[in-house]
GROMACS .gro file of C-alpha atoms in nm:
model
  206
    1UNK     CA    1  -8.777  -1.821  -0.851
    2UNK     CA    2  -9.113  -1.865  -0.662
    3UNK     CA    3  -9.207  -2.178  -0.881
    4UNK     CA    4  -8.892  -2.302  -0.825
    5UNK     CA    5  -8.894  -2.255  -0.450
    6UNK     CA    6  -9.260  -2.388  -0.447
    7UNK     CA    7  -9.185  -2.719  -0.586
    8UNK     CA    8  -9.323  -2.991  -0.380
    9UNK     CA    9  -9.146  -3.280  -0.269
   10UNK     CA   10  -9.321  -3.528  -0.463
   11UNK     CA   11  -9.196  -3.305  -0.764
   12UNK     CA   12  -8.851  -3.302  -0.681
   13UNK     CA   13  -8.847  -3.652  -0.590
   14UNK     CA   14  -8.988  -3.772  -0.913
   15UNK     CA   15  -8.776  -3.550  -1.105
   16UNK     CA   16  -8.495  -3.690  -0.939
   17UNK     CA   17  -8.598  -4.048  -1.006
   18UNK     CA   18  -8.616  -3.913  -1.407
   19UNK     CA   19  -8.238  -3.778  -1.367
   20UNK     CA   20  -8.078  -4.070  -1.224
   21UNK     CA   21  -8.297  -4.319  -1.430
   22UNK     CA   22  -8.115  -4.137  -1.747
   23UNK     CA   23  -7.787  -4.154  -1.608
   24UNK     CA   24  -7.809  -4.518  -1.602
   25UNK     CA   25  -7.923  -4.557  -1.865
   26UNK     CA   26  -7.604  -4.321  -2.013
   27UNK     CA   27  -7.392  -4.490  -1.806
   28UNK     CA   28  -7.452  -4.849  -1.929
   29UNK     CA   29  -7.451  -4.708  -2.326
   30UNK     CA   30  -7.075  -4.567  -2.244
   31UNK     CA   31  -6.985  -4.902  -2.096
   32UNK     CA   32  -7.109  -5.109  -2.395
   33UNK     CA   33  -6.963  -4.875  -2.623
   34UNK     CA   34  -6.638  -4.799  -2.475
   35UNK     CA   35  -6.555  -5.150  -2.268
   36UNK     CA   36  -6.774  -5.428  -2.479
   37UNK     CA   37  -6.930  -5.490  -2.140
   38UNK     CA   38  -7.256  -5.664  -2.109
   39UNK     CA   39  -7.480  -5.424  -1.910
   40UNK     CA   40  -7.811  -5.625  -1.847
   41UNK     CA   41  -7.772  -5.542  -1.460
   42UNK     CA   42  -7.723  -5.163  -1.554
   43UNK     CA   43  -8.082  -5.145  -1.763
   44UNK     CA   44  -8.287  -5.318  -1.515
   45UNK     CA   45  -8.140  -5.106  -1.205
   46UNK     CA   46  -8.228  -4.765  -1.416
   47UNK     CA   47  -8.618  -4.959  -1.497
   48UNK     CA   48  -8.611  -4.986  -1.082
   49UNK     CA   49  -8.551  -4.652  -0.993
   50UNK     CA   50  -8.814  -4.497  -0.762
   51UNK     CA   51  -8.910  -4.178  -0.685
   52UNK     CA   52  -8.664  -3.971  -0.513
   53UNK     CA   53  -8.437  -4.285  -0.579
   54UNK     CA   54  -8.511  -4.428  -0.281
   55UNK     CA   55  -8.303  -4.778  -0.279
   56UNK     CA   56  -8.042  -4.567  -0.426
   57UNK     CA   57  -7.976  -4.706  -0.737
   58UNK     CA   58  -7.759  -4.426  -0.833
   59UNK     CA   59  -7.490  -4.605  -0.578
   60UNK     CA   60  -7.498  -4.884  -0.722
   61UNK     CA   61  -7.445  -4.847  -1.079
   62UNK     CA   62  -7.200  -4.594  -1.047
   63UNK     CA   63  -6.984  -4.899  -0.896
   64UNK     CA   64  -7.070  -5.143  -1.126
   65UNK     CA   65  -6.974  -4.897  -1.420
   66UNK     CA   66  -6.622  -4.766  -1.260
   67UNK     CA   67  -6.516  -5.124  -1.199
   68UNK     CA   68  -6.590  -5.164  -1.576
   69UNK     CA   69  -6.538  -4.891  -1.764
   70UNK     CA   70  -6.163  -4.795  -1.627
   71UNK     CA   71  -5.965  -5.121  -1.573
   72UNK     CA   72  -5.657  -4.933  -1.435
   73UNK     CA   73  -5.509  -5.101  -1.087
   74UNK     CA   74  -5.590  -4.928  -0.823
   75UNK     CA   75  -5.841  -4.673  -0.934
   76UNK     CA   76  -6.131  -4.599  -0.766
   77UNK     CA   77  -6.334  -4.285  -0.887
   78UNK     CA   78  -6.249  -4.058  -0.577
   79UNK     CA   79  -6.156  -3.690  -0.653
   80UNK     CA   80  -5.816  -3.746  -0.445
   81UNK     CA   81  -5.724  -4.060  -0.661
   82UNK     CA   82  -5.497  -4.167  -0.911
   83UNK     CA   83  -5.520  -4.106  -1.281
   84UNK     CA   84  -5.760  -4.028  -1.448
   85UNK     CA   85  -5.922  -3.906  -1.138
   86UNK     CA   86  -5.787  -3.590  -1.231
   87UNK     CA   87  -5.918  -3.568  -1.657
   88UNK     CA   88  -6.260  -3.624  -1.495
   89UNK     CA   89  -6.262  -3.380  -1.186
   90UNK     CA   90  -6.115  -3.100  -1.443
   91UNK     CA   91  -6.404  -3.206  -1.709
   92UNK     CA   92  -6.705  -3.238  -1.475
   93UNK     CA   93  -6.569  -2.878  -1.361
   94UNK     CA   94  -6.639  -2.751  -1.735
   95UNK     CA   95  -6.967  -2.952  -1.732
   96UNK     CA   96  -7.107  -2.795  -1.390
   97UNK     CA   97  -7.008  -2.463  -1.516
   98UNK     CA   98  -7.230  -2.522  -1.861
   99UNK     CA   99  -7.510  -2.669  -1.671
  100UNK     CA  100  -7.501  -2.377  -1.331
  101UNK     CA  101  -7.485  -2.081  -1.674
  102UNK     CA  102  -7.784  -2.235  -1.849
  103UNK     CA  103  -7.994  -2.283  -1.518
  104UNK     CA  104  -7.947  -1.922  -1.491
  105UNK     CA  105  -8.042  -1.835  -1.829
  106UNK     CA  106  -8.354  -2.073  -1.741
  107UNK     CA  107  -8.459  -1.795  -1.486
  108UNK     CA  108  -8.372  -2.066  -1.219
  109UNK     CA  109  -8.160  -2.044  -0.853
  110UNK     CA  110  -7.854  -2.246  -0.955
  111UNK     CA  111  -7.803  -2.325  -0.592
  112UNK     CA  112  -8.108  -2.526  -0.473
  113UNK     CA  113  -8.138  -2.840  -0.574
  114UNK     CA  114  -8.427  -3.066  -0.620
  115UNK     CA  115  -8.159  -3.377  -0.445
  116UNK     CA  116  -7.813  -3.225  -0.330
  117UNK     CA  117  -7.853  -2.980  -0.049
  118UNK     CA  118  -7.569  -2.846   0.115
  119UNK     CA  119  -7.547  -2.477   0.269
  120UNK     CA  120  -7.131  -2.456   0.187
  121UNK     CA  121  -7.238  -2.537  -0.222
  122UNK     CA  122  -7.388  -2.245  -0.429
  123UNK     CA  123  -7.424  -2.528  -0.738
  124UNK     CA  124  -7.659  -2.767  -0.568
  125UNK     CA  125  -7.886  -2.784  -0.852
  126UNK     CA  126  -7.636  -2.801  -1.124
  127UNK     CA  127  -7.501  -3.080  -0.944
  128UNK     CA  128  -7.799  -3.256  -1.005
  129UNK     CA  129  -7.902  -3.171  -1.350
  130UNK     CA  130  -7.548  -3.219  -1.490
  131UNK     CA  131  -7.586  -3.620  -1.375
  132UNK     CA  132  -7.717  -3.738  -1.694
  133UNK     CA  133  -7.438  -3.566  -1.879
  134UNK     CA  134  -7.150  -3.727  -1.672
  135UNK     CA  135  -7.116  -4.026  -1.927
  136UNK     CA  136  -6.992  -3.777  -2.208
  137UNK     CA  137  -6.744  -3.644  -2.001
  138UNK     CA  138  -6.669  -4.011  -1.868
  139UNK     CA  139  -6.659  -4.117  -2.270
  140UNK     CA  140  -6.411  -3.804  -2.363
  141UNK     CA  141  -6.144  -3.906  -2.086
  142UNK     CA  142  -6.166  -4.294  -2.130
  143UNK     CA  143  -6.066  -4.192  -2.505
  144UNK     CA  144  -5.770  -3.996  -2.409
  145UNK     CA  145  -5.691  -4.286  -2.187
  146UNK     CA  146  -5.670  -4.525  -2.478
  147UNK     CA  147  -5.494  -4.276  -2.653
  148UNK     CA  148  -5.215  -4.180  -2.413
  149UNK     CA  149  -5.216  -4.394  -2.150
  150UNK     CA  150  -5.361  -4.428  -1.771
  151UNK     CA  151  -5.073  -4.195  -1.635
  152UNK     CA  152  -5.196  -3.872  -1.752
  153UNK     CA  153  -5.097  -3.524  -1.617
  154UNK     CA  154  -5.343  -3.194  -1.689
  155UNK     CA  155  -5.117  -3.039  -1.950
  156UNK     CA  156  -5.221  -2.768  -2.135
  157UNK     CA  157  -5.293  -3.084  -2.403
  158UNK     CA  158  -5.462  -3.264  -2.198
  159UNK     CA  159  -5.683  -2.961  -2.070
  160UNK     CA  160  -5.726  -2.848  -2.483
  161UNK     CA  161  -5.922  -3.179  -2.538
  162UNK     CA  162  -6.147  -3.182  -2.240
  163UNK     CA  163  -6.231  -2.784  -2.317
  164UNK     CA  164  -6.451  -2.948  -2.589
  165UNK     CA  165  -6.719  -3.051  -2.383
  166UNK     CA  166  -6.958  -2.795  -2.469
  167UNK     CA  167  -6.969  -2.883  -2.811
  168UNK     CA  168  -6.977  -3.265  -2.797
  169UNK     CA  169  -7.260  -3.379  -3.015
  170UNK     CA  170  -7.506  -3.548  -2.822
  171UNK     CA  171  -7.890  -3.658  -2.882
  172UNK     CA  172  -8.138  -3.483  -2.722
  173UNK     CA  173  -8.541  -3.505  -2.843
  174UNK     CA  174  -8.491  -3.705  -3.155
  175UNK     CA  175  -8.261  -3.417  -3.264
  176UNK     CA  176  -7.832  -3.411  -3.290
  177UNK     CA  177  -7.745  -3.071  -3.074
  178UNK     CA  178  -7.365  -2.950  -2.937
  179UNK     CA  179  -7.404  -3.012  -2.567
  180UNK     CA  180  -7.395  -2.684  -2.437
  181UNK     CA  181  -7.756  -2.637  -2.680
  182UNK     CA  182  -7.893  -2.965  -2.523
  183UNK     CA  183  -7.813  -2.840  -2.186
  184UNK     CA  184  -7.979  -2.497  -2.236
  185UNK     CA  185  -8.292  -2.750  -2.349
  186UNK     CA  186  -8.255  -2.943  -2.054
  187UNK     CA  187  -8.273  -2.628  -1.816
  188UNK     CA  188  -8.560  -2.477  -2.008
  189UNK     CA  189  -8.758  -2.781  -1.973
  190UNK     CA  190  -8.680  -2.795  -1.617
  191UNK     CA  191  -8.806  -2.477  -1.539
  192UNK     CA  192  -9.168  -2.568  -1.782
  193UNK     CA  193  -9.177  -2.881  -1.514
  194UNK     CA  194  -9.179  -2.621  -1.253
  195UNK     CA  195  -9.446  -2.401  -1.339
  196UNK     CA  196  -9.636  -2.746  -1.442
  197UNK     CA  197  -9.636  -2.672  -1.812
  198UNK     CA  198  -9.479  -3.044  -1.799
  199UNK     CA  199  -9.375  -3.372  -1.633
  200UNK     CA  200  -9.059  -3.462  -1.805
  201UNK     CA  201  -8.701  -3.307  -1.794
  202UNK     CA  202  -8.584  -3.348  -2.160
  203UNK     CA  203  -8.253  -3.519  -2.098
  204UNK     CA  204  -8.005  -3.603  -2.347
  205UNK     CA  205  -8.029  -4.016  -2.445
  206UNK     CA  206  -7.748  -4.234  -2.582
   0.00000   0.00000   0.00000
């Protein structure tokens, strides 16, 4: 806890300009994969990233890739909104609470963040590590999309398929690991980057 509430602000800022940077760069692979889209734009806003994310990149690829990746009328990603709105507040729900139960495993304070800081949310820093693994979750639901339609309800179905997310198979150092392994890596590494063992996060990579 005392590394972690150490941390200097040139840490946290460049760790933050790591997170978002793979998020991107996640972001743009889901779009290619999923909607054929050309994502030049995507790769060179994740190269331009700066510490602390300063020119807020983050902003705008994330409206670049929802104008792509979902062409349903009328959505906007907004928690209030239409379908699927709903597949991905219910999935990022099972993502934070992977993420918040490996930070604590890590030996870290799930609730200060190195970016989101809000008194009101005890998940500030799963907020912010769970970022990079968005695009899973964002891959999952534009699959169920395909395969049932824009107009989806949370049925107990619906919910069964998006309970998976902790053991999607994604790639994290070189290596194929079920998500909830990769996050578990991801907080461990976090922690090493506190006590300056190391620079990097190890984030999972499309």
């Amino acid at each position: 806890f005392r590394q972690q509430l150490d941390a200097s602000l040139p840490l946290t800022k460049q760790l933050w300009q790591q997170t978002i940077r793979i998020k991107i760069e996640n972001q743009a692979a889901v779009l290619k994969k999923c909607a054929g889209e050309e994502v030049k734009c995507m790769a060179i806003w994740a190269a331009d990233v700066k510490s602390g994310d300063s020119d807020n990149l983050e902003a705008r690829a994330a409206a670049y890739y929802w104008k792509n990746l979902f062409k349903i009328k009328g959505f906007t990603r907004d928690r209030e909104g239409i379908s699927p709105n709903n597949l991905l507040n219910y999935g990022y729900a099972i993502l934070r609470a992977v993420v918040a139960r490996g930070l604590v495993a890590s030996g870290l304070l799930p609730t200060l963040g190195i970016h989101h800081h809000n008194r009101y949310n005890a998940y500030c820093l799963a907020d912010d590590i769970m970022e990079p693994y968005r695009p899973y979750v964002d891959e999952l639901v534009f699959n169920l999309v395909k395969l049932y339609g824009a107009n989806l309800e949370l049925t107990k179905e619906i919910k069964s398929r998006l309970l998976v997310i902790p053991t999607l198979d994604v790639r994290i150092n070189g290596k194929r690991s079920p998500l909830m392994v990769a996050v578990a890596q991801t907080t461990a590494s976090l922690y090493k980057c506190f006590c300056g063992e190391i620079r990097r996060i190890s984030y999972p990579e499309r």
